[in-house]
């Protein structure tokens, strides 16, 4: 298996221009957004004068395909203490994403404190490996994405979602029922990414955090509702703030919550901690609700 450093590598082709390769290692039918953002981070790194990323805010514009991608990086502003970069990824003249990246030096003088304590959680060694339930496996269990990660879940994603005697419900009863959450929009558990561990380069380690946190956003808003899954929720934008880096950490505690759903928009937050309680990242995303059973409706300003 390729390492995360290899999976996200870019090659410079001209001043501010780079080429990457989108690999099927991170396939969930299509390339997952967190992986694409990690490649964008590596392109930003190649142009940056700074040691570490501070945040990335990414808008996903079109679906990517597996194969080469081109990246253009523009340094918007650079000082001794901070830098802002704009990254554009495209394939065959189709824009895939736009990412705004901020970066900074490391080790500057200042307070060191976390105002967000890690939630109570049993140690990963005290938990069994999480095996996805059959109804979840039918939806997404055979995708290569899952081979890169190990899970030991504490809250959410456990227990079948299926309603008893769902076939006996009328269409009206089922429509009402499937918009009624059965459980909280909350997933907490330990995750490990062996292919991304041990890289002391903060830009590579940041990619590990992005992939894990981005991967929690859709499951946490889908988990409360019943299969057969009647909707998908593509991510419109993802923002990840990097607080500190611990490349030596293996099991990471991910805590994801749904924030709000309305007007066809679903929001989610995820935080990531080490076993020692150090807060690594805070992430937020907005997703658009796409219902398989309804005709496409678009209501825009005239």
CSV table of C-alpha atoms in Angstrom, one decimal:
chain,number,residue,atom,x,y,z
A,1,UNK,CA,0.0,0.0,0.0
A,2,UNK,CA,1.2,3.5,-0.8
A,3,UNK,CA,1.9,5.9,2.0
A,4,UNK,CA,-0.2,9.1,2.4
A,5,UNK,CA,2.9,11.1,1.5
A,6,UNK,CA,3.1,9.2,-1.8
A,7,UNK,CA,-0.7,9.4,-2.4
A,8,UNK,CA,-0.7,13.2,-2.1
A,9,UNK,CA,2.6,14.0,-3.7
A,10,UNK,CA,2.8,16.8,-6.4
A,11,UNK,CA,5.4,17.6,-9.0
A,12,UNK,CA,6.2,21.1,-10.1
A,13,UNK,CA,5.6,21.8,-13.8
A,14,UNK,CA,6.1,25.6,-13.9
A,15,UNK,CA,6.2,28.5,-11.5
A,16,UNK,CA,3.2,28.1,-9.2
A,17,UNK,CA,1.9,25.1,-11.2
A,18,UNK,CA,1.9,21.4,-10.1
A,19,UNK,CA,0.7,18.1,-11.2
A,20,UNK,CA,-0.7,15.4,-8.9
A,21,UNK,CA,-2.2,11.9,-9.4
A,22,UNK,CA,-5.6,11.1,-7.9
A,23,UNK,CA,-5.3,7.5,-6.9
A,24,UNK,CA,-8.1,4.9,-6.4
A,25,UNK,CA,-6.8,4.2,-2.8
A,26,UNK,CA,-9.3,6.8,-1.6
A,27,UNK,CA,-12.2,5.7,-3.8
A,28,UNK,CA,-15.7,5.9,-2.4
A,29,UNK,CA,-17.4,5.5,-5.8
A,30,UNK,CA,-15.5,8.7,-6.7
A,31,UNK,CA,-12.4,10.3,-5.1
A,32,UNK,CA,-13.4,11.5,-1.6
A,33,UNK,CA,-13.2,15.2,-0.9
A,34,UNK,CA,-10.8,15.0,2.1
A,35,UNK,CA,-8.2,13.2,-0.1
A,36,UNK,CA,-8.5,15.9,-2.8
A,37,UNK,CA,-8.1,18.6,-0.2
A,38,UNK,CA,-4.9,16.8,1.0
A,39,UNK,CA,-3.5,17.0,-2.5
A,40,UNK,CA,-4.3,20.7,-2.6
A,41,UNK,CA,-2.5,21.2,0.7
A,42,UNK,CA,0.6,19.6,-0.7
A,43,UNK,CA,0.5,22.0,-3.7
A,44,UNK,CA,0.2,24.9,-1.2
A,45,UNK,CA,3.2,23.5,0.7
A,46,UNK,CA,5.3,23.4,-2.5
A,47,UNK,CA,4.7,27.2,-3.0
A,48,UNK,CA,4.7,28.2,0.7
A,49,UNK,CA,7.6,29.6,2.7
A,50,UNK,CA,6.0,28.5,5.9
A,51,UNK,CA,6.5,25.4,8.0
A,52,UNK,CA,2.9,24.5,8.8
A,53,UNK,CA,-0.7,24.9,7.6
A,54,UNK,CA,-3.0,26.9,9.9
A,55,UNK,CA,-6.3,26.2,8.1
A,56,UNK,CA,-7.8,25.2,4.8
A,57,UNK,CA,-11.2,26.2,3.4
A,58,UNK,CA,-12.2,24.2,0.3
A,59,UNK,CA,-15.1,24.5,-2.1
A,60,UNK,CA,-15.8,21.5,-4.2
A,61,UNK,CA,-16.9,22.5,-7.7
A,62,UNK,CA,-17.0,19.3,-9.8
A,63,UNK,CA,-16.6,15.6,-9.4
A,64,UNK,CA,-13.0,14.5,-9.9
A,65,UNK,CA,-11.9,11.4,-11.8
A,66,UNK,CA,-9.0,9.1,-11.1
A,67,UNK,CA,-5.8,10.1,-12.9
A,68,UNK,CA,-3.7,13.2,-13.3
A,69,UNK,CA,-4.8,16.6,-12.0
A,70,UNK,CA,-3.3,20.1,-12.4
A,71,UNK,CA,-2.9,22.6,-9.6
A,72,UNK,CA,-2.3,26.3,-9.7
A,73,UNK,CA,-1.1,28.1,-6.6
A,74,UNK,CA,-1.2,31.8,-6.0
A,75,UNK,CA,0.4,33.4,-3.0
A,76,UNK,CA,-2.1,36.1,-2.0
A,77,UNK,CA,-0.2,37.6,0.9
A,78,UNK,CA,3.0,36.7,2.7
A,79,UNK,CA,4.5,38.2,5.9
A,80,UNK,CA,7.0,37.0,8.5
A,81,UNK,CA,4.1,35.5,10.6
A,82,UNK,CA,1.4,34.4,8.1
A,83,UNK,CA,0.8,33.5,4.5
A,84,UNK,CA,-2.4,33.0,2.5
A,85,UNK,CA,-2.4,30.9,-0.7
A,86,UNK,CA,-5.1,30.1,-3.2
A,87,UNK,CA,-5.1,26.7,-4.8
A,88,UNK,CA,-7.1,25.6,-7.8
A,89,UNK,CA,-7.3,22.0,-8.9
A,90,UNK,CA,-8.5,21.1,-12.4
A,91,UNK,CA,-8.8,18.1,-14.8
A,92,UNK,CA,-9.2,18.5,-18.6
A,93,UNK,CA,-10.1,22.2,-18.2
A,94,UNK,CA,-12.8,21.4,-15.6
A,95,UNK,CA,-12.3,23.0,-12.2
A,96,UNK,CA,-12.5,20.5,-9.4
A,97,UNK,CA,-12.0,22.6,-6.3
A,98,UNK,CA,-10.8,25.9,-5.0
A,99,UNK,CA,-9.0,26.0,-1.6
A,100,UNK,CA,-7.9,28.9,0.5
A,101,UNK,CA,-4.9,27.9,2.7
A,102,UNK,CA,-3.3,29.8,5.5
A,103,UNK,CA,0.1,28.9,6.8
A,104,UNK,CA,2.5,30.1,9.5
A,105,UNK,CA,5.9,29.4,11.1
A,106,UNK,CA,6.2,27.0,14.0
A,107,UNK,CA,7.3,27.6,17.6
A,108,UNK,CA,6.5,31.3,17.9
A,109,UNK,CA,6.2,32.7,21.4
A,110,UNK,CA,2.7,32.6,22.8
A,111,UNK,CA,0.3,30.8,25.2
A,112,UNK,CA,-0.3,27.1,24.8
A,113,UNK,CA,-3.8,26.1,26.0
A,114,UNK,CA,-6.8,24.1,24.8
A,115,UNK,CA,-10.2,25.4,25.8
A,116,UNK,CA,-11.9,22.3,24.4
A,117,UNK,CA,-11.4,19.2,26.5
A,118,UNK,CA,-11.5,15.8,25.0
A,119,UNK,CA,-14.7,14.0,25.7
A,120,UNK,CA,-14.7,11.0,28.0
A,121,UNK,CA,-13.9,7.8,26.0
A,122,UNK,CA,-12.6,4.4,26.8
A,123,UNK,CA,-9.1,3.7,25.4
A,124,UNK,CA,-9.0,2.2,22.0
A,125,UNK,CA,-7.3,-0.9,23.3
A,126,UNK,CA,-10.4,-1.5,25.5
A,127,UNK,CA,-12.7,-1.6,22.5
A,128,UNK,CA,-13.2,-4.1,19.7
A,129,UNK,CA,-12.7,-3.3,16.1
A,130,UNK,CA,-15.9,-1.9,14.6
A,131,UNK,CA,-17.4,-4.0,11.9
A,132,UNK,CA,-20.0,-2.2,9.7
A,133,UNK,CA,-23.5,-3.5,10.0
A,134,UNK,CA,-24.9,-5.4,7.0
A,135,UNK,CA,-27.2,-2.6,5.9
A,136,UNK,CA,-24.2,-0.2,5.9
A,137,UNK,CA,-22.0,-2.6,4.1
A,138,UNK,CA,-24.6,-2.9,1.3
A,139,UNK,CA,-24.4,0.8,0.7
A,140,UNK,CA,-20.6,1.5,1.0
A,141,UNK,CA,-18.6,-1.3,2.5
A,142,UNK,CA,-16.8,-2.6,-0.6
A,143,UNK,CA,-15.1,0.7,-1.5
A,144,UNK,CA,-11.2,1.0,-1.3
A,145,UNK,CA,-11.6,3.9,1.1
A,146,UNK,CA,-12.3,1.6,4.0
A,147,UNK,CA,-9.1,-0.4,3.6
A,148,UNK,CA,-7.0,2.7,4.7
A,149,UNK,CA,-8.8,3.1,8.1
A,150,UNK,CA,-9.5,1.2,11.2
A,151,UNK,CA,-12.5,2.1,13.5
A,152,UNK,CA,-13.3,1.5,17.1
A,153,UNK,CA,-16.6,3.3,17.6
A,154,UNK,CA,-18.1,4.4,20.8
A,155,UNK,CA,-21.3,6.3,19.8
A,156,UNK,CA,-23.2,6.0,16.5
A,157,UNK,CA,-22.8,3.7,13.5
A,158,UNK,CA,-23.6,0.7,15.6
A,159,UNK,CA,-26.8,-1.3,15.4
A,160,UNK,CA,-29.0,-1.7,12.3
A,161,UNK,CA,-30.9,1.3,11.0
A,162,UNK,CA,-33.7,-0.7,9.5
A,163,UNK,CA,-37.3,-0.1,10.8
A,164,UNK,CA,-39.3,-3.3,11.6
A,165,UNK,CA,-42.1,-4.0,9.1
A,166,UNK,CA,-41.1,-1.1,7.0
A,167,UNK,CA,-42.5,-2.7,3.9
A,168,UNK,CA,-46.0,-2.5,5.4
A,169,UNK,CA,-45.9,1.3,5.7
A,170,UNK,CA,-47.8,3.5,3.2
A,171,UNK,CA,-45.9,5.9,1.1
A,172,UNK,CA,-47.2,8.8,3.3
A,173,UNK,CA,-46.2,7.0,6.5
A,174,UNK,CA,-42.8,6.2,5.1
A,175,UNK,CA,-42.1,9.7,3.8
A,176,UNK,CA,-42.9,11.1,7.3
A,177,UNK,CA,-40.9,8.4,9.0
A,178,UNK,CA,-37.8,8.7,7.0
A,179,UNK,CA,-37.5,12.4,7.8
A,180,UNK,CA,-37.8,11.7,11.5
A,181,UNK,CA,-34.4,10.9,13.1
A,182,UNK,CA,-34.2,7.7,15.1
A,183,UNK,CA,-31.1,8.8,17.0
A,184,UNK,CA,-28.8,11.8,17.7
A,185,UNK,CA,-26.6,13.1,14.9
A,186,UNK,CA,-23.5,12.2,16.9
A,187,UNK,CA,-20.7,9.8,16.1
A,188,UNK,CA,-17.7,9.3,18.4
A,189,UNK,CA,-14.9,6.8,18.1
A,190,UNK,CA,-11.2,6.1,17.6
A,191,UNK,CA,-9.8,6.0,14.1
A,192,UNK,CA,-6.4,5.0,12.8
A,193,UNK,CA,-4.8,5.5,9.4
A,194,UNK,CA,-1.7,3.3,9.2
A,195,UNK,CA,-0.6,4.6,5.8
A,196,UNK,CA,-0.6,8.2,7.2
A,197,UNK,CA,1.3,7.7,10.5
A,198,UNK,CA,4.7,8.9,11.5
A,199,UNK,CA,5.2,11.7,9.0
A,200,UNK,CA,6.9,14.6,10.8
A,201,UNK,CA,6.1,17.0,8.0
A,202,UNK,CA,3.0,18.9,9.3
A,203,UNK,CA,1.6,19.3,5.8
A,204,UNK,CA,1.5,15.5,5.3
A,205,UNK,CA,0.1,15.0,8.8
A,206,UNK,CA,-2.5,17.6,8.1
A,207,UNK,CA,-3.7,15.5,5.2
A,208,UNK,CA,-4.4,12.6,7.6
A,209,UNK,CA,-6.5,14.9,9.8
A,210,UNK,CA,-8.4,16.3,6.9
A,211,UNK,CA,-9.3,12.9,5.5
A,212,UNK,CA,-10.5,11.6,8.9
A,213,UNK,CA,-12.6,14.6,9.8
A,214,UNK,CA,-14.0,15.0,6.2
A,215,UNK,CA,-15.0,11.4,6.3
A,216,UNK,CA,-17.2,11.9,9.4
A,217,UNK,CA,-19.3,14.7,8.0
A,218,UNK,CA,-21.8,12.8,5.8
A,219,UNK,CA,-22.1,9.7,8.1
A,220,UNK,CA,-23.1,11.9,11.1
A,221,UNK,CA,-26.0,13.5,9.3
A,222,UNK,CA,-27.1,10.3,7.5
A,223,UNK,CA,-26.8,8.0,10.6
A,224,UNK,CA,-30.0,9.2,12.3
A,225,UNK,CA,-32.2,8.3,9.3
A,226,UNK,CA,-33.4,5.0,8.0
A,227,UNK,CA,-32.2,3.0,5.0
A,228,UNK,CA,-32.8,2.2,2.3
A,229,UNK,CA,-30.8,5.5,2.0
A,230,UNK,CA,-33.0,7.9,0.0
A,231,UNK,CA,-30.5,10.7,-0.2
A,232,UNK,CA,-26.9,11.7,-0.6
A,233,UNK,CA,-25.3,14.9,0.6
A,234,UNK,CA,-22.3,16.1,-1.4
A,235,UNK,CA,-20.1,18.5,0.4
A,236,UNK,CA,-20.2,22.0,-0.8
A,237,UNK,CA,-17.5,23.4,1.4
A,238,UNK,CA,-15.2,22.1,4.1
A,239,UNK,CA,-13.1,24.2,6.5
A,240,UNK,CA,-10.4,22.6,8.8
A,241,UNK,CA,-8.4,24.5,11.4
A,242,UNK,CA,-5.2,22.9,12.4
A,243,UNK,CA,-4.3,23.5,16.1
A,244,UNK,CA,-1.3,21.2,16.7
A,245,UNK,CA,0.4,18.2,15.1
A,246,UNK,CA,1.2,14.8,16.6
A,247,UNK,CA,2.5,12.5,13.8
A,248,UNK,CA,3.5,9.9,16.3
A,249,UNK,CA,-0.1,9.4,17.4
A,250,UNK,CA,-1.8,6.4,16.0
A,251,UNK,CA,-5.4,6.2,17.3
A,252,UNK,CA,-7.2,9.5,17.1
A,253,UNK,CA,-10.5,10.3,18.8
A,254,UNK,CA,-13.0,11.8,16.3
A,255,UNK,CA,-16.1,13.4,17.7
A,256,UNK,CA,-18.7,14.5,15.0
A,257,UNK,CA,-22.1,16.2,15.5
A,258,UNK,CA,-24.7,17.4,13.1
A,259,UNK,CA,-25.4,21.1,13.5
A,260,UNK,CA,-28.5,22.0,11.5
A,261,UNK,CA,-30.6,20.8,8.6
A,262,UNK,CA,-32.9,23.0,6.6
A,263,UNK,CA,-33.5,24.4,3.1
A,264,UNK,CA,-31.8,21.3,1.7
A,265,UNK,CA,-28.5,22.1,3.6
A,266,UNK,CA,-27.0,19.8,6.2
A,267,UNK,CA,-24.2,21.0,8.5
A,268,UNK,CA,-21.7,19.0,10.6
A,269,UNK,CA,-18.7,19.7,12.9
A,270,UNK,CA,-15.9,17.3,13.8
A,271,UNK,CA,-13.1,17.6,16.3
A,272,UNK,CA,-10.0,15.3,16.6
A,273,UNK,CA,-8.0,14.5,19.7
A,274,UNK,CA,-5.0,12.4,20.6
A,275,UNK,CA,-5.1,9.8,23.4
A,276,UNK,CA,-3.4,12.3,25.6
A,277,UNK,CA,-6.2,14.8,25.1
A,278,UNK,CA,-4.5,17.2,22.7
A,279,UNK,CA,-6.9,18.9,20.3
A,280,UNK,CA,-5.6,18.5,16.7
A,281,UNK,CA,-8.3,20.0,14.5
A,282,UNK,CA,-11.7,21.5,14.3
A,283,UNK,CA,-13.6,21.0,11.1
A,284,UNK,CA,-17.0,22.2,9.7
A,285,UNK,CA,-18.8,21.4,6.5
A,286,UNK,CA,-22.0,22.2,4.7
A,287,UNK,CA,-23.6,19.6,2.4
A,288,UNK,CA,-26.5,19.7,0.0
A,289,UNK,CA,-29.4,17.3,0.3
A,290,UNK,CA,-30.1,15.3,-2.9
A,291,UNK,CA,-33.2,13.1,-2.6
A,292,UNK,CA,-33.4,10.1,-5.0
A,293,UNK,CA,-37.2,10.0,-4.9
A,294,UNK,CA,-38.0,13.6,-5.8
A,295,UNK,CA,-37.7,15.5,-9.1
A,296,UNK,CA,-35.0,18.1,-9.3
A,297,UNK,CA,-36.2,21.4,-8.1
A,298,UNK,CA,-34.2,24.6,-8.4
A,299,UNK,CA,-35.4,27.9,-6.8
A,300,UNK,CA,-32.9,30.7,-7.4
A,301,UNK,CA,-33.0,34.5,-7.5
A,302,UNK,CA,-34.3,35.8,-10.8
